[in-house]
PDB file of C-alpha atoms in Angstrom:
ATOM      1  CA  MET A   1      62.533 134.336  76.977  1.00  0.00           C
ATOM      2  CA  MET A   2      62.746 132.540  80.306  1.00  0.00           C
ATOM      3  CA  LYS A   3      66.224 133.981  80.945  1.00  0.00           C
ATOM      4  CA  ILE A   4      65.008 137.531  80.236  1.00  0.00           C
ATOM      5  CA  SER A   5      62.064 137.049  82.614  1.00  0.00           C
ATOM      6  CA  LYS A   6      64.383 135.819  85.380  1.00  0.00           C
ATOM      7  CA  PHE A   7      66.671 138.791  84.843  1.00  0.00           C
ATOM      8  CA  ILE A   8      63.726 141.205  85.072  1.00  0.00           C
ATOM      9  CA  VAL A   9      62.618 139.540  88.310  1.00  0.00           C
ATOM     10  CA  MET A  10      66.169 139.826  89.722  1.00  0.00           C
ATOM     11  CA  LEU A  11      66.544 143.526  88.868  1.00  0.00           C
ATOM     12  CA  PRO A  12      64.651 144.847  91.919  1.00  0.00           C
ATOM     13  CA  ILE A  13      66.695 142.548  94.200  1.00  0.00           C
ATOM     14  CA  ILE A  14      69.982 143.719  92.677  1.00  0.00           C
ATOM     15  CA  PHE A  15      68.853 147.321  93.035  1.00  0.00           C
ATOM     16  CA  VAL A  16      67.907 146.879  96.697  1.00  0.00           C
ATOM     17  CA  VAL A  17      71.235 145.172  97.495  1.00  0.00           C
ATOM     18  CA  ALA A  18      73.179 147.951  95.740  1.00  0.00           C
ATOM     19  CA  ILE A  19      71.279 150.618  97.675  1.00  0.00           C
ATOM     20  CA  PHE A  20      71.892 148.749 100.932  1.00  0.00           C
ATOM     21  CA  LEU A  21      75.633 148.426 100.287  1.00  0.00           C
ATOM     22  CA  TYR A  22      75.879 152.091  99.292  1.00  0.00           C
ATOM     23  CA  PHE A  23      74.224 153.364 102.455  1.00  0.00           C
ATOM     24  CA  PHE A  24      76.039 150.808 104.623  1.00  0.00           C
ATOM     25  CA  THR A  25      79.391 152.062 103.277  1.00  0.00           C
ATOM     26  CA  GLN A  26      78.334 155.693 103.533  1.00  0.00           C
ATOM     27  CA  ASN A  27      77.246 155.076 107.120  1.00  0.00           C
ATOM     28  CA  ASP A  28      80.734 153.731 107.998  1.00  0.00           C
ATOM     29  CA  ASP A  29      82.323 156.708 106.265  1.00  0.00           C
ATOM     30  CA  ARG A  30      80.184 159.059 108.344  1.00  0.00           C
ATOM     31  CA  ARG A  31      81.000 157.143 111.540  1.00  0.00           C
ATOM     32  CA  VAL A  32      84.723 157.540 110.912  1.00  0.00           C
ATOM     33  CA  THR A  33      84.387 161.223 110.042  1.00  0.00           C
ATOM     34  CA  THR A  34      82.212 161.916 113.103  1.00  0.00           C
ATOM     35  CA  TYR A  35      84.479 159.864 115.380  1.00  0.00           C
ATOM     36  CA  MET A  36      87.573 161.909 114.467  1.00  0.00           C
ATOM     37  CA  LYS A  37      85.653 165.189 114.760  1.00  0.00           C
ATOM     38  CA  ASP A  38      84.217 164.337 118.181  1.00  0.00           C
ATOM     39  CA  LYS A  39      87.444 162.870 119.596  1.00  0.00           C
ATOM     40  CA  TYR A  40      90.022 165.308 118.187  1.00  0.00           C
ATOM     41  CA  ASP A  41      87.964 168.156 116.688  1.00  0.00           C
ATOM     42  CA  MET A  42      89.580 167.134 113.392  1.00  0.00           C
ATOM     43  CA  ASP A  43      88.124 167.396 109.891  1.00  0.00           C
ATOM     44  CA  ILE A  44      89.503 164.514 107.845  1.00  0.00           C
ATOM     45  CA  VAL A  45      89.784 163.272 104.277  1.00  0.00           C
ATOM     46  CA  ILE A  46      89.405 159.538 103.670  1.00  0.00           C
ATOM     47  CA  LYS A  47      92.416 158.434 101.629  1.00  0.00           C
ATOM     48  CA  ASN A  48      91.443 154.776 101.165  1.00  0.00           C
ATOM     49  CA  LYS A  49      89.791 151.905 103.003  1.00  0.00           C
ATOM     50  CA  GLY A  50      89.900 148.141 103.039  1.00  0.00           C
ATOM     51  CA  LEU A  51      89.824 145.025 105.169  1.00  0.00           C
ATOM     52  CA  THR A  52      92.555 144.034 107.589  1.00  0.00           C
ATOM     53  CA  ASN A  53      94.273 140.649 107.465  1.00  0.00           C
ATOM     54  CA  GLY A  54      93.278 137.855 109.800  1.00  0.00           C
ATOM     55  CA  PHE A  55      89.972 136.544 111.029  1.00  0.00           C
ATOM     56  CA  PRO A  56      87.624 138.064 111.828  1.00  0.00           C
ATOM     57  CA  THR A  57      88.473 140.941 109.495  1.00  0.00           C
ATOM     58  CA  ASP A  58      88.060 144.584 110.473  1.00  0.00           C
ATOM     59  CA  GLN A  59      87.450 147.638 108.327  1.00  0.00           C
ATOM     60  CA  GLU A  60      90.515 149.897 108.132  1.00  0.00           C
ATOM     61  CA  TYR A  61      90.358 153.529 107.005  1.00  0.00           C
ATOM     62  CA  MET A  62      93.458 155.502 106.064  1.00  0.00           C
ATOM     63  CA  VAL A  63      92.684 159.181 106.658  1.00  0.00           C
ATOM     64  CA  TYR A  64      94.486 162.494 107.034  1.00  0.00           C
ATOM     65  CA  PRO A  65      93.584 165.934 108.458  1.00  0.00           C
ATOM     66  CA  LYS A  66      92.349 168.366 105.817  1.00  0.00           C
ATOM     67  CA  ASP A  67      95.122 170.797 106.742  1.00  0.00           C
ATOM     68  CA  HIS A  68      97.904 168.191 107.052  1.00  0.00           C
ATOM     69  CA  GLU A  69      98.101 165.806 104.096  1.00  0.00           C
ATOM     70  CA  ASP A  70     101.482 164.390 105.224  1.00  0.00           C
ATOM     71  CA  LEU A  71      99.943 162.904 108.379  1.00  0.00           C
ATOM     72  CA  THR A  72      98.190 159.690 107.350  1.00  0.00           C
ATOM     73  CA  LEU A  73      96.669 157.689 110.171  1.00  0.00           C
ATOM     74  CA  SER A  74      94.577 154.572 110.583  1.00  0.00           C
ATOM     75  CA  VAL A  75      91.045 154.253 111.962  1.00  0.00           C
ATOM     76  CA  ILE A  76      89.753 150.725 112.570  1.00  0.00           C
ATOM     77  CA  ILE A  77      86.121 149.659 112.768  1.00  0.00           C
ATOM     78  CA  ASP A  78      86.392 146.212 114.317  1.00  0.00           C
ATOM     79  CA  HIS A  79      84.009 143.317 113.698  1.00  0.00           C
ATOM     80  CA  GLU A  80      81.978 144.353 116.752  1.00  0.00           C
ATOM     81  CA  GLY A  81      81.598 147.925 115.506  1.00  0.00           C
ATOM     82  CA  SER A  82      84.043 149.637 117.897  1.00  0.00           C
ATOM     83  CA  LEU A  83      86.352 152.356 116.564  1.00  0.00           C
ATOM     84  CA  THR A  84      90.045 152.829 117.417  1.00  0.00           C
ATOM     85  CA  ASP A  85      92.837 154.919 115.910  1.00  0.00           C
ATOM     86  CA  ASN A  86      96.608 155.406 116.014  1.00  0.00           C
ATOM     87  CA  TYR A  87      96.561 159.205 116.178  1.00  0.00           C
ATOM     88  CA  ALA A  88      98.893 159.404 119.200  1.00  0.00           C
ATOM     89  CA  ARG A  89     101.448 157.218 117.413  1.00  0.00           C
ATOM     90  CA  MET A  90     101.123 159.319 114.259  1.00  0.00           C
ATOM     91  CA  LEU A  91     101.670 162.540 116.198  1.00  0.00           C
ATOM     92  CA  GLU A  92     104.942 161.057 117.407  1.00  0.00           C
ATOM     93  CA  ALA A  93     105.849 160.220 113.809  1.00  0.00           C
ATOM     94  CA  ASP A  94     104.849 163.708 112.716  1.00  0.00           C
ATOM     95  CA  ARG A  95     107.406 165.212 115.070  1.00  0.00           C
ATOM     96  CA  GLU A  96     110.089 163.025 113.499  1.00  0.00           C
ATOM     97  CA  LEU A  97     108.857 163.977 110.025  1.00  0.00           C
ATOM     98  CA  HIS A  98     109.385 167.677 110.759  1.00  0.00           C
ATOM     99  CA  GLN A  99     112.924 166.911 111.917  1.00  0.00           C
ATOM    100  CA  LEU A 100     113.660 164.873 108.797  1.00  0.00           C
ATOM    101  CA  LYS A 101     112.255 167.522 106.470  1.00  0.00           C
ATOM    102  CA  LYS A 102     114.935 169.922 107.676  1.00  0.00           C
ATOM    103  CA  VAL A 103     117.571 167.881 105.846  1.00  0.00           C
ATOM    104  CA  MET A 104     115.468 166.727 102.870  1.00  0.00           C
ATOM    105  CA  PRO A 105     116.874 169.414 100.512  1.00  0.00           C
ATOM    106  CA  GLU A 106     120.391 168.077 101.204  1.00  0.00           C
ATOM    107  CA  ILE A 107     119.179 164.474 100.868  1.00  0.00           C
ATOM    108  CA  GLU A 108     117.671 165.306  97.470  1.00  0.00           C
ATOM    109  CA  LYS A 109     121.011 166.739  96.329  1.00  0.00           C
ATOM    110  CA  LEU A 110     122.454 163.246  96.911  1.00  0.00           C
ATOM    111  CA  GLY A 111     119.961 161.796  94.427  1.00  0.00           C
ATOM    112  CA  PHE A 112     117.357 160.455  96.874  1.00  0.00           C
ATOM    113  CA  VAL A 113     113.716 161.501  96.680  1.00  0.00           C
ATOM    114  CA  ALA A 114     110.497 160.918  98.561  1.00  0.00           C
ATOM    115  CA  SER A 115     107.700 159.145  96.722  1.00  0.00           C
ATOM    116  CA  LYS A 116     104.755 161.237  95.577  1.00  0.00           C
ATOM    117  CA  GLU A 117     102.405 158.331  96.257  1.00  0.00           C
ATOM    118  CA  ASP A 118     103.782 156.960  99.539  1.00  0.00           C
ATOM    119  CA  ASN A 119     104.476 158.709 102.818  1.00  0.00           C
ATOM    120  CA  LEU A 120     108.075 159.621 103.574  1.00  0.00           C
ATOM    121  CA  LEU A 121     107.652 157.846 106.913  1.00  0.00           C
ATOM    122  CA  PHE A 122     105.994 154.463 107.344  1.00  0.00           C
ATOM    123  CA  VAL A 123     104.717 153.913 110.859  1.00  0.00           C
ATOM    124  CA  SER A 124     103.949 150.544 112.428  1.00  0.00           C
ATOM    125  CA  GLU A 125     103.138 149.736 116.028  1.00  0.00           C
ATOM    126  CA  ASN A 126     106.793 149.208 116.909  1.00  0.00           C
ATOM    127  CA  SER A 127     108.874 151.179 114.424  1.00  0.00           C
ATOM    128  CA  ILE A 128     109.181 154.231 112.187  1.00  0.00           C
ATOM    129  CA  SER A 129     110.817 153.763 108.784  1.00  0.00           C
ATOM    130  CA  ALA A 130     111.943 156.387 106.275  1.00  0.00           C
ATOM    131  CA  ASN A 131     111.241 155.388 102.669  1.00  0.00           C
ATOM    132  CA  LEU A 132     113.351 157.001  99.966  1.00  0.00           C
ATOM    133  CA  TYR A 133     113.736 156.334  96.247  1.00  0.00           C
ATOM    134  CA  SER A 134     116.720 156.492  93.946  1.00  0.00           C
ATOM    135  CA  PRO A 135     115.889 157.551  90.358  1.00  0.00           C
ATOM    136  CA  THR A 136     119.211 156.010  89.295  1.00  0.00           C
ATOM    137  CA  ALA A 137     119.514 152.224  89.476  1.00  0.00           C
ATOM    138  CA  LEU A 138     121.264 150.667  92.460  1.00  0.00           C
ATOM    139  CA  ASP A 139     123.842 148.359  90.920  1.00  0.00           C
ATOM    140  CA  ILE A 140     125.351 146.212  93.667  1.00  0.00           C
ATOM    141  CA  ALA A 141     128.294 145.251  91.450  1.00  0.00           C
ATOM    142  CA  HIS A 142     129.307 148.925  91.347  1.00  0.00           C
ATOM    143  CA  PHE A 143     128.002 149.983  94.760  1.00  0.00           C
ATOM    144  CA  GLU A 144     131.410 150.891  96.186  1.00  0.00           C
ATOM    145  CA  GLU A 145     132.340 153.286  93.390  1.00  0.00           C
ATOM    146  CA  ALA A 146     128.854 154.537  92.426  1.00  0.00           C
ATOM    147  CA  ASP A 147     126.791 154.705  95.625  1.00  0.00           C
ATOM    148  CA  LEU A 148     128.852 154.259  98.786  1.00  0.00           C
ATOM    149  CA  ASP A 149     129.738 157.968  98.996  1.00  0.00           C
ATOM    150  CA  ARG A 150     126.137 159.126  98.814  1.00  0.00           C
ATOM    151  CA  PHE A 151     124.865 156.434 101.218  1.00  0.00           C
ATOM    152  CA  PHE A 152     127.549 157.498 103.678  1.00  0.00           C
ATOM    153  CA  ALA A 153     126.439 161.135 103.317  1.00  0.00           C
ATOM    154  CA  LEU A 154     122.783 160.050 103.662  1.00  0.00           C
ATOM    155  CA  GLN A 155     123.306 158.309 106.988  1.00  0.00           C
ATOM    156  CA  LYS A 156     125.201 161.356 108.291  1.00  0.00           C
ATOM    157  CA  LEU A 157     122.264 163.628 107.359  1.00  0.00           C
ATOM    158  CA  ILE A 158     119.762 161.295 109.008  1.00  0.00           C
ATOM    159  CA  LYS A 159     121.806 161.432 112.223  1.00  0.00           C
ATOM    160  CA  GLN A 160     122.196 165.220 112.000  1.00  0.00           C
ATOM    161  CA  SER A 161     118.451 165.709 111.581  1.00  0.00           C
ATOM    162  CA  GLY A 162     117.789 164.470 115.106  1.00  0.00           C
ATOM    163  CA  ALA A 163     114.808 162.455 113.848  1.00  0.00           C
ATOM    164  CA  THR A 164     114.197 159.296 115.862  1.00  0.00           C
ATOM    165  CA  ILE A 165     113.847 156.825 112.996  1.00  0.00           C
ATOM    166  CA  ASP A 166     114.388 153.092 113.304  1.00  0.00           C
ATOM    167  CA  ASP A 167     115.449 152.285 109.753  1.00  0.00           C
ATOM    168  CA  VAL A 168     115.894 153.773 106.289  1.00  0.00           C
ATOM    169  CA  ASN A 169     114.905 151.952 103.084  1.00  0.00           C
ATOM    170  CA  VAL A 170     116.126 153.083  99.662  1.00  0.00           C
ATOM    171  CA  THR A 171     114.459 151.576  96.576  1.00  0.00           C
ATOM    172  CA  ASP A 172     115.500 152.243  93.000  1.00  0.00           C
ATOM    173  CA  MET A 173     112.918 152.911  90.314  1.00  0.00           C
ATOM    174  CA  LYS A 174     113.347 149.823  88.158  1.00  0.00           C
ATOM    175  CA  GLU A 175     110.341 147.571  87.550  1.00  0.00           C
ATOM    176  CA  VAL A 176     108.997 146.283  90.868  1.00  0.00           C
ATOM    177  CA  SER A 177     110.069 142.702  90.142  1.00  0.00           C
ATOM    178  CA  GLU A 178     113.625 143.862  89.379  1.00  0.00           C
ATOM    179  CA  SER A 179     114.032 146.749  91.825  1.00  0.00           C
ATOM    180  CA  THR A 180     116.806 146.782  94.404  1.00  0.00           C
ATOM    181  CA  VAL A 181     116.173 147.773  98.021  1.00  0.00           C
ATOM    182  CA  LEU A 182     118.991 148.698 100.406  1.00  0.00           C
ATOM    183  CA  SER A 183     118.291 149.344 104.082  1.00  0.00           C
ATOM    184  CA  PHE A 184     120.089 150.358 107.227  1.00  0.00           C
ATOM    185  CA  ASP A 185     119.073 150.334 110.873  1.00  0.00           C
ATOM    186  CA  VAL A 186     119.832 153.771 112.287  1.00  0.00           C
ATOM    187  CA  LYS A 187     120.694 152.549 115.798  1.00  0.00           C
ATOM    188  CA  SER A 188     123.040 149.907 114.410  1.00  0.00           C
ATOM    189  CA  ILE A 189     125.130 152.507 112.595  1.00  0.00           C
ATOM    190  CA  GLU A 190     125.445 154.971 115.485  1.00  0.00           C
ATOM    191  CA  ASN A 191     129.145 154.182 115.698  1.00  0.00           C
ATOM    192  CA  VAL A 192     129.778 154.094 111.945  1.00  0.00           C
ATOM    193  CA  HIS A 193     132.252 156.891 111.179  1.00  0.00           C
ATOM    194  CA  THR A 194     133.918 155.795 107.935  1.00  0.00           C
ATOM    195  CA  LYS A 195     132.821 154.559 104.533  1.00  0.00           C
ATOM    196  CA  GLU A 196     134.617 151.277 105.139  1.00  0.00           C
ATOM    197  CA  GLU A 197     132.592 150.729 108.319  1.00  0.00           C
ATOM    198  CA  LEU A 198     129.359 151.484 106.475  1.00  0.00           C
ATOM    199  CA  LEU A 199     130.221 149.045 103.677  1.00  0.00           C
ATOM    200  CA  PHE A 200     130.983 146.332 106.230  1.00  0.00           C
ATOM    201  CA  TYR A 201     127.625 147.022 107.919  1.00  0.00           C
ATOM    202  CA  MET A 202     125.782 146.849 104.562  1.00  0.00           C
ATOM    203  CA  LYS A 203     127.385 143.447 103.851  1.00  0.00           C
ATOM    204  CA  LYS A 204     126.132 141.911 107.072  1.00  0.00           C
ATOM    205  CA  SER A 205     122.662 143.497 107.027  1.00  0.00           C
ATOM    206  CA  ASN A 206     121.599 143.423 103.341  1.00  0.00           C
ATOM    207  CA  ALA A 207     121.279 139.992 101.716  1.00  0.00           C
ATOM    208  CA  THR A 208     121.702 141.464  98.223  1.00  0.00           C
ATOM    209  CA  VAL A 209     125.037 143.058  99.125  1.00  0.00           C
ATOM    210  CA  ALA A 210     126.260 139.985 101.025  1.00  0.00           C
ATOM    211  CA  SER A 211     125.317 137.715  98.110  1.00  0.00           C
ATOM    212  CA  TYR A 212     127.347 139.794  95.659  1.00  0.00           C
ATOM    213  CA  TYR A 213     130.525 139.759  97.744  1.00  0.00           C
ATOM    214  CA  GLU A 214     130.208 136.100  98.755  1.00  0.00           C
ATOM    215  CA  ASN A 215     129.549 135.113  95.109  1.00  0.00           C
ATOM    216  CA  LYS A 216     132.665 137.007  94.117  1.00  0.00           C
ATOM    217  CA  LYS A 217     134.728 135.370  96.878  1.00  0.00           C
ATOM    218  CA  TRP A 218     133.866 131.800  95.781  1.00  0.00           C
ATOM    219  CA  ALA A 219     133.644 132.352  91.993  1.00  0.00           C
ATOM    220  CA  SER A 220     136.881 130.512  91.199  1.00  0.00           C
ATOM    221  CA  LYS A 221     135.691 127.423  93.119  1.00  0.00           C
ATOM    222  CA  LYS A 222     132.386 127.512  91.233  1.00  0.00           C
ATOM    223  CA  GLU A 223     134.148 127.548  87.861  1.00  0.00           C
ATOM    224  CA  LYS A 224     136.080 124.395  88.754  1.00  0.00           C
ATOM    225  CA  VAL A 225     132.858 122.521  89.573  1.00  0.00           C
ATOM    226  CA  GLU A 226     130.652 123.515  86.608  1.00  0.00           C
ATOM    227  CA  ASN A 227     130.762 121.476  83.409  1.00  0.00           C
ATOM    228  CA  ASP A 228     128.820 121.114  80.170  1.00  0.00           C
ATOM    229  CA  ARG A 229     126.050 119.190  82.000  1.00  0.00           C
ATOM    230  CA  PHE A 230     125.057 121.808  84.592  1.00  0.00           C
ATOM    231  CA  THR A 231     125.610 125.423  85.607  1.00  0.00           C
ATOM    232  CA  PHE A 232     124.707 127.722  88.494  1.00  0.00           C
ATOM    233  CA  ASP A 233     123.974 130.605  86.106  1.00  0.00           C
ATOM    234  CA  SER A 234     120.460 131.134  84.775  1.00  0.00           C
ATOM    235  CA  PRO A 235     120.132 130.346  81.047  1.00  0.00           C
ATOM    236  CA  SER A 236     118.045 133.518  80.703  1.00  0.00           C
ATOM    237  CA  GLY A 237     121.018 135.617  81.790  1.00  0.00           C
ATOM    238  CA  LYS A 238     118.879 137.326  84.447  1.00  0.00           C
ATOM    239  CA  GLY A 239     120.110 137.607  87.996  1.00  0.00           C
ATOM    240  CA  ASP A 240     123.518 138.671  89.222  1.00  0.00           C
ATOM    241  CA  SER A 241     123.961 135.966  91.853  1.00  0.00           C
ATOM    242  CA  TRP A 242     124.726 132.279  91.373  1.00  0.00           C
ATOM    243  CA  PHE A 243     123.669 131.669  94.958  1.00  0.00           C
ATOM    244  CA  ASN A 244     121.691 133.858  97.354  1.00  0.00           C
ATOM    245  CA  CYS A 245     122.378 134.594 100.993  1.00  0.00           C
ATOM    246  CA  ARG A 246     119.273 134.433 103.139  1.00  0.00           C
ATOM    247  CA  GLU A 247     120.983 135.048 106.472  1.00  0.00           C
ATOM    248  CA  MET A 248     124.403 136.420 107.386  1.00  0.00           C
ATOM    249  CA  ASN A 249     126.681 136.421 110.418  1.00  0.00           C
ATOM    250  CA  GLN A 250     128.405 139.447 111.928  1.00  0.00           C
ATOM    251  CA  LYS A 251     131.214 139.135 109.384  1.00  0.00           C
ATOM    252  CA  GLY A 252     128.816 139.422 106.425  1.00  0.00           C
ATOM    253  CA  GLU A 253     129.273 135.727 105.547  1.00  0.00           C
ATOM    254  CA  CYS A 254     126.331 133.599 104.444  1.00  0.00           C
ATOM    255  CA  THR A 255     124.857 131.276 107.064  1.00  0.00           C
ATOM    256  CA  ASN A 256     121.776 130.320 105.052  1.00  0.00           C
ATOM    257  CA  ILE A 257     122.021 129.830 101.270  1.00  0.00           C
ATOM    258  CA  PHE A 258     119.622 129.194  98.416  1.00  0.00           C
ATOM    259  CA  VAL A 259     121.101 127.889  95.163  1.00  0.00           C
ATOM    260  CA  GLN A 260     119.466 126.848  91.900  1.00  0.00           C
ATOM    261  CA  ILE A 261     121.333 124.438  89.631  1.00  0.00           C
ATOM    262  CA  TYR A 262     120.434 124.268  85.941  1.00  0.00           C
ATOM    263  CA  PHE A 263     120.911 120.888  84.245  1.00  0.00           C
ATOM    264  CA  LYS A 264     120.739 120.148  80.537  1.00  0.00           C
ATOM    265  CA  ASP A 265     117.332 118.879  79.449  1.00  0.00           C
ATOM    266  CA  HIS A 266     116.612 115.186  80.094  1.00  0.00           C
ATOM    267  CA  THR A 267     119.610 114.764  82.414  1.00  0.00           C
ATOM    268  CA  LEU A 268     117.947 114.918  85.852  1.00  0.00           C
ATOM    269  CA  THR A 269     117.244 111.197  85.629  1.00  0.00           C
ATOM    270  CA  GLN A 270     118.723 107.950  86.875  1.00  0.00           C
ATOM    271  CA  ALA A 271     119.669 107.259  83.255  1.00  0.00           C
ATOM    272  CA  ASN A 272     122.309 110.006  83.454  1.00  0.00           C
ATOM    273  CA  ARG A 273     125.416 108.085  84.496  1.00  0.00           C
ATOM    274  CA  TYR A 274     127.139 111.338  85.544  1.00  0.00           C
ATOM    275  CA  LEU A 275     124.350 112.525  87.863  1.00  0.00           C
ATOM    276  CA  GLU A 276     125.816 111.066  91.049  1.00  0.00           C
ATOM    277  CA  GLU A 277     129.238 112.490  90.224  1.00  0.00           C
ATOM    278  CA  ASP A 278     127.748 115.931  89.555  1.00  0.00           C
ATOM    279  CA  PHE A 279     125.681 115.906  92.747  1.00  0.00           C
ATOM    280  CA  VAL A 280     128.716 114.952  94.819  1.00  0.00           C
ATOM    281  CA  SER A 281     130.731 117.853  93.384  1.00  0.00           C
ATOM    282  CA  ILE A 282     127.839 120.284  94.036  1.00  0.00           C
ATOM    283  CA  PHE A 283     127.354 119.088  97.617  1.00  0.00           C
ATOM    284  CA  THR A 284     131.095 119.244  98.273  1.00  0.00           C
ATOM    285  CA  LEU A 285     131.273 122.842  97.033  1.00  0.00           C
ATOM    286  CA  PHE A 286     128.459 124.107  99.243  1.00  0.00           C
ATOM    287  CA  GLU A 287     128.876 121.898 102.292  1.00  0.00           C
ATOM    288  CA  LYS A 288     132.665 121.623 102.570  1.00  0.00           C
ATOM    289  CA  THR A 289     134.428 124.207 100.405  1.00  0.00           C
ATOM    290  CA  ILE A 290     132.333 127.307 101.055  1.00  0.00           C
ATOM    291  CA  GLN A 291     132.900 128.497 104.602  1.00  0.00           C
ATOM    292  CA  PRO A 292     131.529 128.980 107.170  1.00  0.00           C
ATOM    293  CA  LYS A 293     129.238 125.949 107.040  1.00  0.00           C
ATOM    294  CA  ALA A 294     125.781 127.211 106.077  1.00  0.00           C
ATOM    295  CA  SER A 295     122.290 125.771 105.874  1.00  0.00           C
ATOM    296  CA  ILE A 296     121.596 125.069 102.193  1.00  0.00           C
ATOM    297  CA  GLU A 297     118.455 124.763 100.084  1.00  0.00           C
ATOM    298  CA  TYR A 298     119.130 123.256  96.662  1.00  0.00           C
ATOM    299  CA  SER A 299     116.795 123.690  93.704  1.00  0.00           C
ATOM    300  CA  PHE A 300     117.438 121.322  90.783  1.00  0.00           C
ATOM    301  CA  ILE A 301     115.878 122.197  87.443  1.00  0.00           C
ATOM    302  CA  GLU A 302     116.337 121.377  83.763  1.00  0.00           C
ATOM    303  CA  GLU A 303     117.011 124.366  81.521  1.00  0.00           C
ATOM    304  CA  SER A 304     113.720 124.278  79.555  1.00  0.00           C
ATOM    305  CA  SER A 305     111.547 123.326  82.531  1.00  0.00           C
ATOM    306  CA  ASP A 306     109.470 125.389  84.934  1.00  0.00           C
ATOM    307  CA  ASP A 307     109.385 122.656  87.571  1.00  0.00           C
ATOM    308  CA  SER A 308     112.183 122.313  90.081  1.00  0.00           C
ATOM    309  CA  LEU A 309     112.905 119.800  92.819  1.00  0.00           C
ATOM    310  CA  ARG A 310     113.950 121.348  96.124  1.00  0.00           C
ATOM    311  CA  PHE A 311     115.819 119.732  99.006  1.00  0.00           C
ATOM    312  CA  THR A 312     117.703 121.073 102.003  1.00  0.00           C
ATOM    313  CA  ASP A 313     121.123 119.747 102.898  1.00  0.00           C
ATOM    314  CA  TYR A 314     119.540 118.261 106.032  1.00  0.00           C
ATOM    315  CA  GLU A 315     116.956 116.329 103.987  1.00  0.00           C
ATOM    316  CA  ILE A 316     119.617 114.973 101.617  1.00  0.00           C
ATOM    317  CA  ALA A 317     121.747 113.868 104.558  1.00  0.00           C
ATOM    318  CA  GLN A 318     118.957 111.532 105.697  1.00  0.00           C
ATOM    319  CA  TYR A 319     119.591 109.236 102.721  1.00  0.00           C
ATOM    320  CA  ALA A 320     122.090 106.385 102.943  1.00  0.00           C
ATOM    321  CA  SER A 321     124.136 107.817 100.076  1.00  0.00           C
ATOM    322  CA  THR A 322     123.966 110.141  97.089  1.00  0.00           C
ATOM    323  CA  ALA A 323     123.047 107.120  94.963  1.00  0.00           C
ATOM    324  CA  ASP A 324     120.166 106.361  97.350  1.00  0.00           C
ATOM    325  CA  PHE A 325     119.026 110.006  97.153  1.00  0.00           C
ATOM    326  CA  ILE A 326     118.930 109.789  93.342  1.00  0.00           C
ATOM    327  CA  LYS A 327     117.145 106.440  93.317  1.00  0.00           C
ATOM    328  CA  ARG A 328     114.350 107.678  95.579  1.00  0.00           C
ATOM    329  CA  ASN A 329     113.762 111.107  94.016  1.00  0.00           C
ATOM    330  CA  PHE A 330     114.596 110.934  90.317  1.00  0.00           C
ATOM    331  CA  GLN A 331     113.079 108.671  87.677  1.00  0.00           C
TER     332      GLN A 331
END
C-alpha cells in the first residue's frame, strides 16, 4: 500500500518532467528550423539528432533541405546555446556529388551501388569520401581474378567524373562483423594507369590485402614452425589470415604485425617442458625470418579459453631470456 501511495505521489512529478523535456526538445527543434530559415531562407527536415563526443557535449542536428534530400548537413547547438552549421562545406560537397552522379549509372554496371540509408558522400571537416557497396562479397583470396578489373574500371570512372573526392570506400554486404572494406585515396592513384599498378597500390594501402599476400609469402615458413602443441590458425576456422598487418611500407610489406598463437589446453604453463622451445621458434619466425623486421604484438591463448596474454616484441626483449619471460608471466 505504501509503494502504491509513493507511486501516486510521484506521478505528477514524472508528468511535469516529461512535459518539460518535451517542450525543451521542441524548442531546440524550432530554434534549428528558424535558424536555417533566417540564415539561408531554407525550409529543412530534421533527419536525426544526438549529442556530440567530448566534454562538454553539444547537441547535433542532421538536417536536409525539403527540396534536396541528398544534401545532409549538420547544425550544432553548443553547450552555451550558440548555433553553427557546415552548410558552406556541404555546398562544396554537393557540387562534387553532382559530378559523381554523372558516372553512377556506369559505376552501377560494375556491381557497385550507393546505400539507401547512407549518403553517397561522407563529408568531414578535412575530407570528402565516396561510400559504395558491393552486393557480391569481396574475397581477398580471389581479388585479382574476381574484382581487380572492376576496381580498375571504378577508379577510372571516378577520375573521369571530375569530382574532387579524397577517397573511395567499398564495403561488401556481409554481416557487419565479417564485412570487408577496400579503400583507395584518389590523389594517390593519379598516376595509376594499369591493373598491376592498382594492385600494388592496394597492397600497400589496405591492411586486409597486404595481410593476404604477406601470409601467402611466408606460409611455407609457418608450416615448418607449427607442431601438434600450437598453431597460428584459429580452431574455429574463421579468419583468412594467420597474422595481420597493421602498417605497411611502400612495398606493401608489413611493418607492424599482430599474431595470435593457439596452444593446446593446459600447455601455457611452466609445467610444459616444450614451452620455451616453442616460444623460441615463434619469436625466430617473426623477428628473424619474416622480413623486413616489423614491430610485433603476440597474443598467446589456449584453444578453449577466452583469455589471452599479450606482449610486444619490445616487452619480451626486456627479459633476461625466454626462460625468464616464461617464469615471470606463466604459472
